[in-house]
Amino acid sequence: MAMNDLEVRNKQVILKDYVSGCPEESDMHVNIVAVTLKVPEGFNGVLVKNLYLSCDPYMGGRMKNKPGGIKPGSSIRGHGVAKVVDSGHPDFKNGDLVWGITNWEEYSLIDSPESLHKIEHTDVPLSYYTGILGMPGMTAYGGFYQVCSPEKGQYVFVSAASGAVGQLVGQFAKLLGCYVVGSAGTKHKVDLLKNKFGFDHAFNYKEEPNFDAALKRCFPDGIDIYFDNVGGKMLDAVLLNMRPFGRIAVCGMISQYGNNQPEGVHNLMALVGKQARMEGFQAANYYHLYPKYLEMVLSYIRQGKIVYVEDIAEGLESAPAALAGLFTGCNVGKQVVEVARE
Amino acid sequence: MAMNDLEVRNKQVILKDYVSGCPEESDMHVNIVAVTLKVPEGFNGVLVKNLYLSCDPYMGGRMKNKPGGIKPGSSIRGHGVAKVVDSGHPDFKNGDLVWGITNWEEYSLIDSPESLHKIEHTDVPLSYYTGILGMPGMTAYGGFYQVCSPEKGQYVFVSAASGAVGQLVGQFAKLLGCYVVGSAGTKHKVDLLKNKFGFDHAFNYKEEPNFDAALKRCFPDGIDIYFDNVGGKMLDAVLLNMRPFGRIAVCGMISQYGNNQPEGVHNLMALVGKQARMEGFQAANYYHLYPKYLEMVLSYIRQGKIVYVEDIAEGLESAPAALAGLFTGCNVGKQVVEVARE
């Protein structure tokens, strides 16, 4: 590559071909191109240096052959934290820190920077803006406070509870005075739930032959709120254990993403008997509440009332394995890829 | 039977044994006992003469071996219209017409008459108080207006649409200015939907090899509201056709009542993508709105803006077949059993 003064190497993570089940490391490869560290003449966007990239379950869906997804040969797209290197947009200047949708590469040209959030608080780890202070945080906040209509003293169950979203939902519920139980897939994660995040109880679903029995043990009086990150058999068992007027916030169904035909859920008739509600939601629907959320959660973080566990992979080369690992439960806490420190 | 002056024969419909799938005619038999047409000394309830009995899908569940169900050897219990013959309760007097829970027999002693609704409007058929003016009416009203949050111009789908509840939901939706499509199981019922109830479109689900294709044909822009009376495969197909922020009111799942293990529903992940809500409900939760509903719906009936189709079986002997027929779709409109005219 012949480079001019402002031209540098730009490492990228490329989608090789559409994914059918869950993404695997081999579905991506690392490529190097050249990038000029200046926005093109007349370009109304920004050029950013990516610092932290977020591995999120929804990205698996974007790698399938569906409208609006990532095209083979293109770089992976997802949430991240970045620093503005050059700006053609009046609202952004060099050195601004931002979070939002970016590409999996060292430097990215972003043509609609209006969708980026400017980062104003830097007394907390910058990587938090891929998690507790970013999209997963808004997912937990919108899903729990808005969709679940929680009340003090209610019985709350969270699946994938040590993940990016689950660990927050559990802590929000505890702060509200709920009884909180979480499920996760390793002993280490279960220990985190009980000892670090303050859940009242937790269990390793891989060691439970009968989810219904496990739930009845943890919730002898039933479940008011289920924050569902996994779908499938666990959802089916929860339906049998709902309390009257219970709420199920459907955040995701990671247990099903690898199946071309998702497993059937058999116990929906329980919704009628229990007059229960099941509601799907997306964080983007609650972004207008972000300033309010940020104020609340920064205060909790600074007071030590909420902790956030991250699993940080070093370097863009580690990104394909980190993303794939999300679907097999390799991550402990929020999975982040650190591309550069600053 | 030795009878005193006030003693008469009381025909009853008895549950022979617990039902496993859907109830069949042979699960019940008709029995004759004696009844004294006077409330016992000190009894705080009422003795009623049953006029119309209601066949409702929920009754199938009460005939299974489950807590709160009907015991073998006892008479079937359900909603009905009755006349007070003798009263030990200060709020009721001879000749009062009531609707509420009664037994499948000619005369019933009711020990908690507080649960009965007094009938004040008799310019409409009395049998309507088993349907449009009774529990199915409140089911349609609560389910559509409260659970579905309907708005003018929205796209509404109703399954089992010519039934006791479905025909009302469709007409309510039309009166609100919605686009309404219904499914039913015979050509005759489909004709009723289009020509009598004013649905915009209707289809016979038994002639549709692919429910998803049928729905896409009727709803090229998707479904805002699904009033679900059937569950199973139709629900699964609807999930693929929901519009953003769509609502599914789960009223019942009659397609599943005969299965010991209900069919699996595979497309719940669509709730997340569409930020859609699915909610189970029961009419009893909306009974506080009954006076308001009655005012609205009586006015519609008197103006001819709502019609109500009933399928009236004559005589208590016909009740077992009428109830069983509900589960195979034999009824056309609300299934009622006429026990006596007055």
XYZ file of C-alpha atoms in Angstrom:
684
model
C 0.000 0.000 0.000
C 1.313 3.405 -0.992
C 0.391 5.741 1.821
C 0.314 9.484 1.966
C 1.187 11.392 5.134
C -2.232 10.922 6.682
C -2.708 7.366 5.516
C -2.440 4.537 8.044
C -3.186 0.823 8.121
C -6.740 0.015 9.150
C -7.309 -3.456 10.522
C -10.886 -4.747 10.007
C -12.981 -7.765 10.985
C -14.815 -8.967 7.882
C -17.854 -11.243 7.609
C -16.810 -14.045 5.245
C -20.266 -15.359 4.393
C -23.780 -15.373 5.825
C -24.090 -17.325 9.032
C -26.792 -19.962 9.389
C -26.771 -20.932 13.088
C -24.749 -19.017 15.687
C -21.661 -17.139 14.477
C -18.361 -18.963 14.830
C -14.871 -17.553 14.892
C -14.241 -18.952 11.402
C -17.146 -16.922 9.966
C -14.944 -13.813 10.241
C -11.435 -12.894 9.207
C -9.107 -9.988 9.851
C -8.143 -7.830 6.892
C -5.967 -4.758 6.508
C -6.766 -1.779 4.310
C -5.529 1.786 4.190
C -7.407 4.721 5.655
C -6.741 8.451 5.398
C -7.119 10.112 8.782
C -9.164 12.946 7.391
C -12.812 13.165 6.396
C -13.276 13.540 2.634
C -13.924 17.009 1.215
C -17.605 17.903 1.759
C -18.302 14.852 3.941
C -20.802 15.706 6.651
C -19.797 12.901 9.014
C -16.912 12.052 11.292
C -13.828 9.862 11.242
C -13.390 7.995 14.516
C -10.761 5.845 16.132
C -12.519 2.861 17.676
C -11.519 2.169 21.281
C -13.930 -0.472 22.561
C -16.253 -2.722 20.557
C -19.277 -4.403 22.047
C -20.194 -8.069 21.499
C -23.979 -8.332 21.672
C -26.283 -11.300 20.978
C -28.392 -9.341 18.470
C -25.345 -9.211 16.185
C -25.760 -12.918 15.431
C -29.024 -12.090 13.672
C -27.365 -9.368 11.605
C -24.915 -11.905 10.196
C -27.690 -14.018 8.663
C -29.038 -13.576 5.142
C -31.850 -11.217 6.113
C -32.825 -7.659 5.149
C -30.804 -5.035 6.979
C -27.977 -7.374 7.869
C -24.232 -7.237 7.308
C -23.150 -8.158 3.789
C -20.395 -10.777 3.276
C -17.141 -8.977 2.559
C -18.114 -6.032 4.776
C -16.858 -5.347 8.243
C -18.948 -6.370 11.238
C -21.106 -3.548 12.592
C -22.033 -3.068 16.202
C -21.957 -0.770 19.161
C -18.699 0.709 20.320
C -16.862 3.560 22.019
C -14.730 5.766 19.782
C -12.817 9.036 19.646
C -13.371 11.595 16.901
C -10.187 12.012 14.858
C -11.567 14.367 12.216
C -14.991 15.912 11.806
C -17.027 17.304 8.932
C -20.009 17.820 11.230
C -20.547 21.015 13.236
C -21.617 19.148 16.410
C -18.426 17.085 16.658
C -14.778 18.078 17.020
C -11.486 16.230 17.260
C -11.052 14.490 20.562
C -14.778 14.062 21.283
C -15.576 10.701 22.826
C -18.721 9.008 21.522
C -20.662 5.737 21.743
C -23.013 4.224 19.203
C -22.971 2.130 16.055
C -19.575 1.756 14.443
C -17.641 -0.804 12.402
C -15.273 -3.470 13.617
C -12.057 -1.811 12.477
C -9.480 0.544 13.881
C -10.821 3.664 12.183
C -14.331 4.242 10.855
C -15.997 6.890 8.751
C -19.448 7.481 10.200
C -21.831 9.261 7.876
C -24.716 9.919 10.280
C -23.041 11.025 13.498
C -26.390 12.335 14.815
C -26.988 8.768 16.001
C -23.871 8.853 18.193
C -24.052 9.752 21.873
C -21.364 12.106 23.178
C -19.606 10.860 26.271
C -19.423 13.524 28.970
C -18.529 11.529 32.064
C -15.058 9.983 32.027
C -14.553 9.258 35.722
C -15.855 5.745 34.973
C -14.202 3.214 32.623
C -14.799 4.199 28.976
C -15.642 0.569 28.190
C -18.772 0.991 30.362
C -20.317 2.860 27.427
C -20.556 -0.472 25.602
C -22.409 -1.901 28.606
C -23.919 -0.394 31.711
C -23.755 3.138 30.265
C -24.692 2.138 26.720
C -27.189 -0.005 24.838
C -27.226 -2.956 27.299
C -27.795 -0.509 30.147
C -30.757 1.026 28.344
C -32.007 -2.509 27.594
C -31.984 -3.378 31.281
C -33.503 -0.043 32.252
C -36.275 0.060 29.646
C -36.990 -3.639 29.969
C -37.128 -3.725 33.744
C -38.595 -0.389 34.770
C -40.850 0.213 31.763
C -41.883 -3.253 30.540
C -41.921 -5.210 33.821
C -43.805 -2.612 35.937
C -41.860 -3.781 38.998
C -42.939 -3.200 42.595
C -41.087 -3.571 45.862
C -41.295 -7.070 47.304
C -42.094 -8.818 44.030
C -40.511 -12.078 42.866
C -38.103 -11.572 39.976
C -36.338 -14.157 37.847
C -33.548 -13.306 35.386
C -32.005 -15.756 32.928
C -28.491 -15.316 31.483
C -28.249 -13.328 34.679
C -24.524 -12.643 34.756
C -24.523 -11.229 31.223
C -24.323 -7.635 30.054
C -28.017 -6.994 30.711
C -28.929 -9.628 33.299
C -26.461 -8.485 35.953
C -28.005 -5.006 35.771
C -31.624 -6.180 35.882
C -30.864 -8.226 38.988
C -29.172 -5.295 40.712
C -31.962 -2.867 39.742
C -34.485 -5.321 41.159
C -32.551 -5.698 44.409
C -32.267 -1.903 44.779
C -36.064 -1.739 44.412
C -36.534 -4.311 47.182
C -37.470 -7.339 45.090
C -36.601 -10.989 45.735
C -34.261 -11.891 42.871
C -33.118 -15.219 41.462
C -30.844 -15.685 38.461
C -29.806 -18.570 36.261
C -26.438 -18.922 34.534
C -24.356 -21.665 32.950
C -21.288 -22.145 35.196
C -20.541 -22.383 38.908
C -18.348 -19.291 38.627
C -21.227 -17.255 37.180
C -23.622 -18.529 39.834
C -21.121 -17.460 42.507
C -20.918 -14.009 40.924
C -24.702 -13.688 41.011
C -24.876 -14.545 44.693
C -21.690 -12.937 45.989
C -20.983 -10.000 43.714
C -24.376 -8.915 42.385
C -26.362 -9.708 45.543
C -29.006 -11.979 44.023
C -31.022 -13.795 46.694
C -30.522 -17.080 44.951
C -29.029 -18.453 41.745
C -28.723 -21.761 39.958
C -26.679 -23.344 37.178
C -29.230 -24.340 34.544
C -26.834 -26.887 33.076
C -27.058 -28.848 36.322
C -30.851 -28.776 36.527
C -32.515 -31.717 34.766
C -35.939 -30.134 35.375
C -36.295 -26.349 35.079
C -39.826 -26.441 36.482
C -38.552 -28.132 39.648
C -35.657 -25.668 39.947
C -38.050 -22.721 39.657
C -40.497 -24.207 42.170
C -37.585 -24.636 44.607
C -36.488 -21.001 44.196
C -40.006 -19.535 43.885
C -42.399 -21.550 46.059
C -44.906 -18.686 45.709
C -44.334 -18.140 41.983
C -42.783 -15.466 39.788
C -44.100 -11.933 39.290
C -41.497 -10.842 36.773
C -39.387 -12.832 34.356
C -36.696 -10.975 32.451
C -36.142 -13.414 29.604
C -32.811 -13.442 27.824
C -32.902 -17.065 26.693
C -36.344 -18.253 25.513
C -36.918 -21.961 24.838
C -37.278 -24.502 27.634
C -36.638 -22.012 30.422
C -39.442 -19.755 29.179
C -41.728 -22.771 28.980
C -40.964 -23.676 32.603
C -41.399 -20.080 33.788
C -44.872 -19.952 32.207
C -45.905 -22.754 34.569
C -44.739 -20.724 37.562
C -46.112 -17.245 36.935
C -48.140 -15.454 39.576
C -51.426 -13.720 38.670
C -50.855 -10.626 36.518
C -47.190 -11.574 36.062
C -45.002 -9.918 33.432
C -42.438 -11.456 31.084
C -40.104 -8.998 29.372
C -38.731 -10.718 26.294
C -35.301 -9.244 25.754
C -33.805 -11.999 23.646
C -33.769 -15.765 23.199
C -30.111 -16.689 23.023
C -30.866 -20.404 23.541
C -32.644 -20.359 20.173
C -30.324 -18.338 17.938
C -28.494 -21.424 16.721
C -31.690 -23.222 15.695
C -33.107 -22.655 12.253
C -36.520 -23.653 13.629
C -36.770 -22.381 17.212
C -37.996 -24.850 19.835
C -41.728 -24.789 20.486
C -43.069 -23.170 23.628
C -45.985 -25.216 24.918
C -47.317 -23.494 28.007
C -48.642 -20.199 26.627
C -52.147 -21.116 27.821
C -50.833 -20.230 31.299
C -50.961 -16.582 30.181
C -54.761 -16.811 30.256
C -55.053 -18.547 33.630
C -52.640 -16.087 35.199
C -53.775 -13.049 33.196
C -50.089 -12.591 32.498
C -48.357 -10.403 29.957
C -45.395 -11.175 27.733
C -43.799 -8.265 25.915
C -40.922 -7.919 23.496
C -38.930 -4.703 23.547
C -35.824 -2.993 22.256
C -33.554 -0.527 23.980
C -33.874 2.018 21.157
C -37.477 2.615 22.155
C -36.279 4.058 25.485
C -33.352 6.206 24.349
C -35.320 9.360 25.126
C -34.900 8.309 28.780
C -31.114 8.023 28.473
C -30.249 11.292 30.305
C -32.466 10.275 33.214
C -30.979 6.775 33.241
C -27.420 8.090 33.099
C -28.004 10.340 36.088
C -29.440 7.450 38.094
C -26.873 4.843 37.190
C -23.777 7.068 37.450
C -24.858 7.921 40.956
C -25.273 4.218 41.790
C -21.843 3.429 40.312
C -20.118 6.245 42.191
C -21.748 5.176 45.463
C -20.746 1.557 44.853
C -24.391 0.483 44.860
C -24.065 -1.139 41.445
C -21.082 -3.081 40.151
C -20.462 -4.099 36.560
C -18.421 -7.084 35.464
C -16.795 -6.976 32.042
C -14.909 -9.584 30.078
C -12.425 -7.627 28.002
C -10.676 -9.254 25.042
C -7.496 -7.479 23.939
C -7.065 -6.432 20.321
C -9.205 -6.570 17.214
C -7.726 -9.991 16.342
C -9.484 -11.441 19.373
C -12.880 -10.040 18.328
C -14.162 -12.984 16.210
C -13.579 -15.472 19.051
C -15.066 -13.071 21.593
C -18.252 -12.639 19.561
C -18.594 -16.368 18.883
C -17.991 -17.135 22.569
C -21.076 -15.144 23.529
C -23.269 -17.843 22.001
C -21.634 -20.643 23.952
C -21.492 -18.721 27.221
C -17.696 -18.279 27.294
C -17.933 -14.678 28.485
C -18.155 -13.830 32.164
C -20.061 -10.557 32.293
C -20.251 -8.026 29.489
C -18.075 -9.073 26.524
C -15.989 -6.157 25.237
C -13.124 -5.980 22.728
C -10.481 -3.379 23.479
C -9.128 -2.051 20.173
C -7.094 0.831 21.609
C -6.821 2.523 24.994
C -7.228 6.060 23.696
C -89.489 -40.667 44.649
C -91.931 -39.582 47.327
C -92.636 -35.931 46.818
C -94.252 -33.366 49.072
C -96.398 -30.522 47.748
C -93.423 -28.361 46.865
C -91.297 -31.195 45.590
C -90.748 -31.515 41.852
C -88.498 -33.544 39.565
C -85.174 -31.892 38.865
C -83.391 -33.030 35.749
C -79.596 -32.647 35.925
C -76.604 -33.092 33.628
C -73.966 -35.040 35.537
C -70.235 -35.394 34.813
C -69.566 -39.142 34.659
C -65.797 -39.058 35.055
C -62.913 -36.642 34.563
C -62.322 -35.749 30.938
C -58.835 -36.057 29.459
C -59.046 -34.356 26.044
C -62.073 -32.342 24.956
C -65.430 -33.228 26.536
C -67.634 -35.600 24.566
C -71.351 -36.143 24.837
C -70.734 -39.524 26.489
C -68.798 -37.874 29.334
C -72.114 -36.622 30.728
C -75.465 -38.200 31.491
C -78.883 -36.898 32.444
C -80.191 -37.779 35.884
C -83.388 -37.003 37.733
C -83.586 -36.117 41.420
C -86.211 -34.398 43.548
C -86.027 -30.783 44.609
C -88.160 -28.807 47.053
C -89.090 -25.458 45.591
C -88.262 -23.617 48.783
C -84.953 -22.531 50.283
C -84.083 -24.504 53.426
C -84.782 -22.895 56.824
C -81.992 -20.395 57.611
C -80.417 -20.673 54.131
C -79.002 -17.341 53.044
C -79.082 -18.068 49.330
C -81.650 -18.422 46.573
C -83.435 -21.180 44.712
C -83.555 -20.500 40.974
C -85.253 -22.006 37.953
C -82.666 -22.191 35.181
C -83.844 -20.788 31.862
C -80.759 -20.650 29.613
C -77.420 -22.371 30.102
C -74.243 -21.228 28.430
C -71.767 -23.552 26.683
C -68.325 -21.990 27.014
C -64.913 -23.368 26.053
C -63.451 -22.783 29.541
C -65.849 -25.445 30.849
C -63.763 -28.141 29.160
C -60.939 -27.309 31.563
C -63.254 -27.571 34.566
C -64.112 -31.152 33.615
C -60.491 -32.291 33.903
C -58.910 -33.648 37.079
C -57.570 -30.313 38.310
C -58.093 -28.211 41.436
C -61.325 -26.218 41.376
C -62.966 -28.378 38.754
C -66.255 -30.246 38.630
C -66.233 -33.550 40.525
C -67.476 -36.721 38.808
C -71.033 -37.422 39.959
C -71.782 -33.697 40.285
C -73.762 -31.608 37.868
C -71.941 -29.485 35.310
C -71.460 -25.878 36.429
C -71.421 -22.881 34.177
C -72.953 -19.556 33.357
C -76.671 -19.255 32.871
C -79.798 -17.136 33.069
C -82.273 -18.032 35.793
C -85.352 -16.833 37.641
C -85.508 -16.670 41.431
C -88.177 -19.056 42.710
C -87.533 -18.613 46.428
C -85.085 -16.420 48.294
C -83.393 -16.470 51.692
C -81.348 -13.414 50.757
C -82.564 -9.853 51.364
C -81.351 -8.598 47.950
C -83.351 -11.130 45.942
C -87.061 -11.819 45.684
C -89.255 -14.280 43.767
C -89.406 -13.486 40.099
C -86.043 -11.711 39.907
C -84.132 -12.570 36.746
C -80.410 -13.132 37.201
C -77.324 -14.262 35.284
C -74.182 -15.859 36.657
C -72.797 -19.215 37.719
C -75.386 -21.943 38.124
C -75.675 -25.700 37.727
C -76.826 -27.681 34.737
C -80.199 -28.698 36.110
C -83.744 -27.403 36.096
C -83.592 -25.882 39.571
C -80.506 -24.836 41.527
C -79.833 -23.745 45.078
C -77.250 -20.972 44.926
C -75.530 -20.260 48.202
C -73.645 -17.089 47.284
C -76.117 -15.055 45.254
C -73.919 -11.948 45.646
C -72.049 -13.250 42.607
C -75.232 -13.144 40.484
C -76.047 -10.145 38.296
C -79.663 -8.959 38.345
C -81.206 -8.574 34.898
C -82.960 -5.216 34.522
C -83.392 -4.932 30.763
C -85.802 -7.449 29.244
C -86.526 -5.785 25.904
C -83.750 -7.963 24.480
C -83.732 -11.796 24.381
C -83.035 -13.206 27.844
C -80.610 -15.681 26.297
C -78.348 -12.711 25.450
C -77.316 -12.684 29.113
C -75.377 -15.903 28.412
C -73.612 -14.125 25.550
C -73.425 -10.546 24.407
C -74.846 -9.250 27.710
C -73.010 -11.731 29.922
C -69.561 -13.224 30.393
C -68.674 -13.571 26.681
C -69.676 -9.939 26.176
C -67.402 -8.830 28.992
C -64.667 -11.041 27.543
C -64.921 -9.288 24.195
C -65.163 -5.867 25.808
C -62.322 -6.265 28.310
C -60.146 -8.133 25.848
C -60.606 -5.757 22.956
C -60.913 -2.322 24.533
C -58.666 -2.864 27.559
C -56.070 -5.422 26.476
C -55.726 -4.606 22.764
C -55.536 -0.782 23.111
C -57.258 -0.419 19.718
C -57.144 2.681 17.561
C -59.146 3.707 14.529
C -57.692 2.443 11.269
C -55.698 -0.402 12.772
C -55.499 -3.918 11.352
C -57.387 -6.450 13.469
C -57.491 -10.230 13.152
C -59.933 -12.426 15.098
C -59.850 -16.233 15.152
C -62.920 -18.364 15.947
C -64.503 -15.159 14.726
C -68.124 -16.276 14.490
C -68.143 -17.595 18.059
C -69.687 -16.090 21.173
C -66.787 -13.682 21.694
C -65.268 -13.365 18.218
C -68.392 -12.002 16.513
C -68.481 -9.209 19.105
C -64.795 -8.336 18.876
C -65.096 -8.030 15.115
C -68.131 -5.772 15.364
C -66.544 -3.622 18.088
C -63.483 -3.231 15.900
C -65.577 -2.257 12.870
C -67.515 0.306 14.939
C -64.169 1.819 15.944
C -63.087 2.105 12.305
C -60.609 -0.756 12.143
C -59.912 -3.094 9.213
C -61.131 -6.480 10.433
C -60.484 -10.020 9.215
C -61.805 -13.190 10.824
C -61.132 -16.897 10.492
C -63.688 -19.642 11.023
C -64.099 -23.304 10.148
C -66.968 -23.517 7.625
C -68.140 -21.668 4.536
C -71.374 -20.788 6.334
C -69.464 -19.142 9.191
C -67.215 -17.267 6.774
C -70.338 -15.971 5.011
C -71.744 -14.809 8.348
C -68.543 -12.927 9.106
C -68.623 -11.090 5.801
C -72.342 -10.593 5.308
C -73.868 -10.429 8.766
C -71.113 -9.099 11.022
C -69.521 -6.779 8.463
C -65.952 -8.076 8.621
C -63.813 -6.694 5.784
C -62.552 -10.139 4.970
C -62.766 -13.684 6.287
C -61.316 -17.090 5.494
C -61.996 -20.734 6.262
C -58.868 -21.930 8.056
C -59.671 -25.537 7.175
C -59.155 -24.672 3.506
C -55.858 -22.868 4.030
C -52.835 -25.159 3.768
C -50.574 -22.287 4.880
C -51.837 -19.878 7.546
C -48.897 -17.532 7.011
C -49.810 -17.164 3.335
C -53.493 -16.634 4.195
C -52.590 -13.882 6.653
C -50.190 -12.215 4.214
C -52.980 -12.209 1.627
C -55.452 -10.573 4.058
C -52.922 -8.320 5.778
C -50.277 -7.220 3.252
C -49.234 -4.519 5.761
C -49.369 -6.765 8.823
C -51.530 -7.091 11.920
C -51.802 -4.552 14.740
C -54.176 -6.551 16.912
C -54.785 -10.271 17.132
C -57.667 -11.431 19.298
C -56.646 -15.043 19.837
C -59.296 -17.612 20.619
C -57.471 -20.630 19.209
C -53.701 -20.660 19.940
C -51.498 -23.238 18.200
C -50.538 -22.953 14.534
C -52.644 -19.857 13.880
C -50.930 -17.978 16.710
C -47.565 -19.079 15.336
C -48.448 -17.702 11.891
C -49.797 -14.447 13.325
C -46.514 -13.863 15.186
C -44.773 -13.737 11.795
C -47.175 -11.041 10.606
C -47.344 -8.606 13.514
C -46.748 -4.909 12.986
C -44.440 -2.936 15.298
C -45.937 -2.543 18.786
C -48.684 -5.038 17.926
C -50.908 -6.564 20.609
C -52.147 -10.136 20.993
C -54.995 -10.630 23.456
C -54.966 -14.276 24.478
C -58.558 -15.137 25.248
C -58.344 -18.900 24.871
C -56.690 -21.625 22.825
C -59.500 -23.902 21.756
C -57.321 -25.639 19.144
C -55.219 -26.980 22.027
C -57.778 -28.082 24.606
C -57.881 -31.616 23.297
C -54.100 -32.055 23.468
C -52.526 -33.252 26.684
C -49.299 -31.578 25.580
C -50.203 -28.390 23.695
C -48.475 -27.804 20.354
C -45.309 -25.734 20.526
C -45.328 -22.123 19.370
C -42.080 -21.393 17.575
C -42.128 -17.751 16.540
C -42.151 -15.922 19.876
C -38.851 -14.249 18.980
C -40.958 -12.059 16.694
C -42.240 -10.349 19.852
C -38.779 -8.804 20.279
C -38.324 -7.669 16.684
C -41.792 -6.138 16.623
C -41.767 -4.950 20.252
C -45.103 -6.690 20.464
C -47.173 -7.618 23.490
C -49.110 -10.789 24.210
C -51.463 -10.744 27.149
C -53.770 -13.284 28.739
C -56.916 -12.023 30.385
C -60.203 -13.074 31.929
C -63.563 -11.371 31.788
C -63.907 -11.377 35.597
C -61.131 -8.812 35.814
C -63.351 -6.294 33.995
C -66.672 -6.880 35.738
C -66.400 -3.498 37.461
C -66.931 -2.059 33.967
C -70.130 -4.061 33.384
C -72.599 -1.184 33.911
C -70.655 0.959 31.433
C -70.481 -1.918 28.952
C -74.179 -2.688 29.298
C -75.124 0.909 28.557
C -72.933 0.929 25.454
C -73.935 -2.428 24.059
C -77.698 -2.162 24.748
C -77.674 1.073 22.815
C -75.849 -0.617 19.909
C -78.311 -3.529 19.951
C -81.355 -1.265 20.016
C -79.988 0.812 17.152
C -79.214 -2.344 15.170
C -75.531 -1.461 15.079
C -74.569 -4.807 16.595
C -76.166 -8.157 15.867
C -75.691 -11.346 17.827
C -76.039 -14.847 16.440
C -76.983 -17.628 18.819
C -77.212 -21.382 18.345
C -79.927 -22.484 20.754
C -80.295 -26.148 21.672
C -83.691 -27.067 23.086
C -83.943 -28.855 26.425
C -81.481 -30.007 29.044
C -81.184 -33.398 27.287
C -79.485 -31.657 24.374
C -76.909 -29.966 26.629
C -74.169 -32.664 26.576
C -74.080 -32.726 22.765
C -74.195 -28.926 22.613
C -71.224 -28.564 24.954
C -69.211 -31.261 23.166
C -70.019 -29.678 19.783
C -68.293 -26.466 20.848
C -64.929 -28.232 20.650
C -65.496 -29.514 17.143
C -66.979 -26.266 15.855
C -70.555 -27.566 15.442
C -72.078 -24.378 16.843
C -72.837 -21.405 14.630
C -72.586 -18.396 16.921
C -73.038 -18.454 20.674
C -74.048 -21.937 21.893
C -76.929 -21.755 24.360
C -79.146 -24.444 25.895
C -82.733 -23.445 26.525
C -83.966 -25.245 29.637
C -87.236 -23.350 30.023
C -88.780 -20.259 28.475
C -89.721 -18.621 31.775
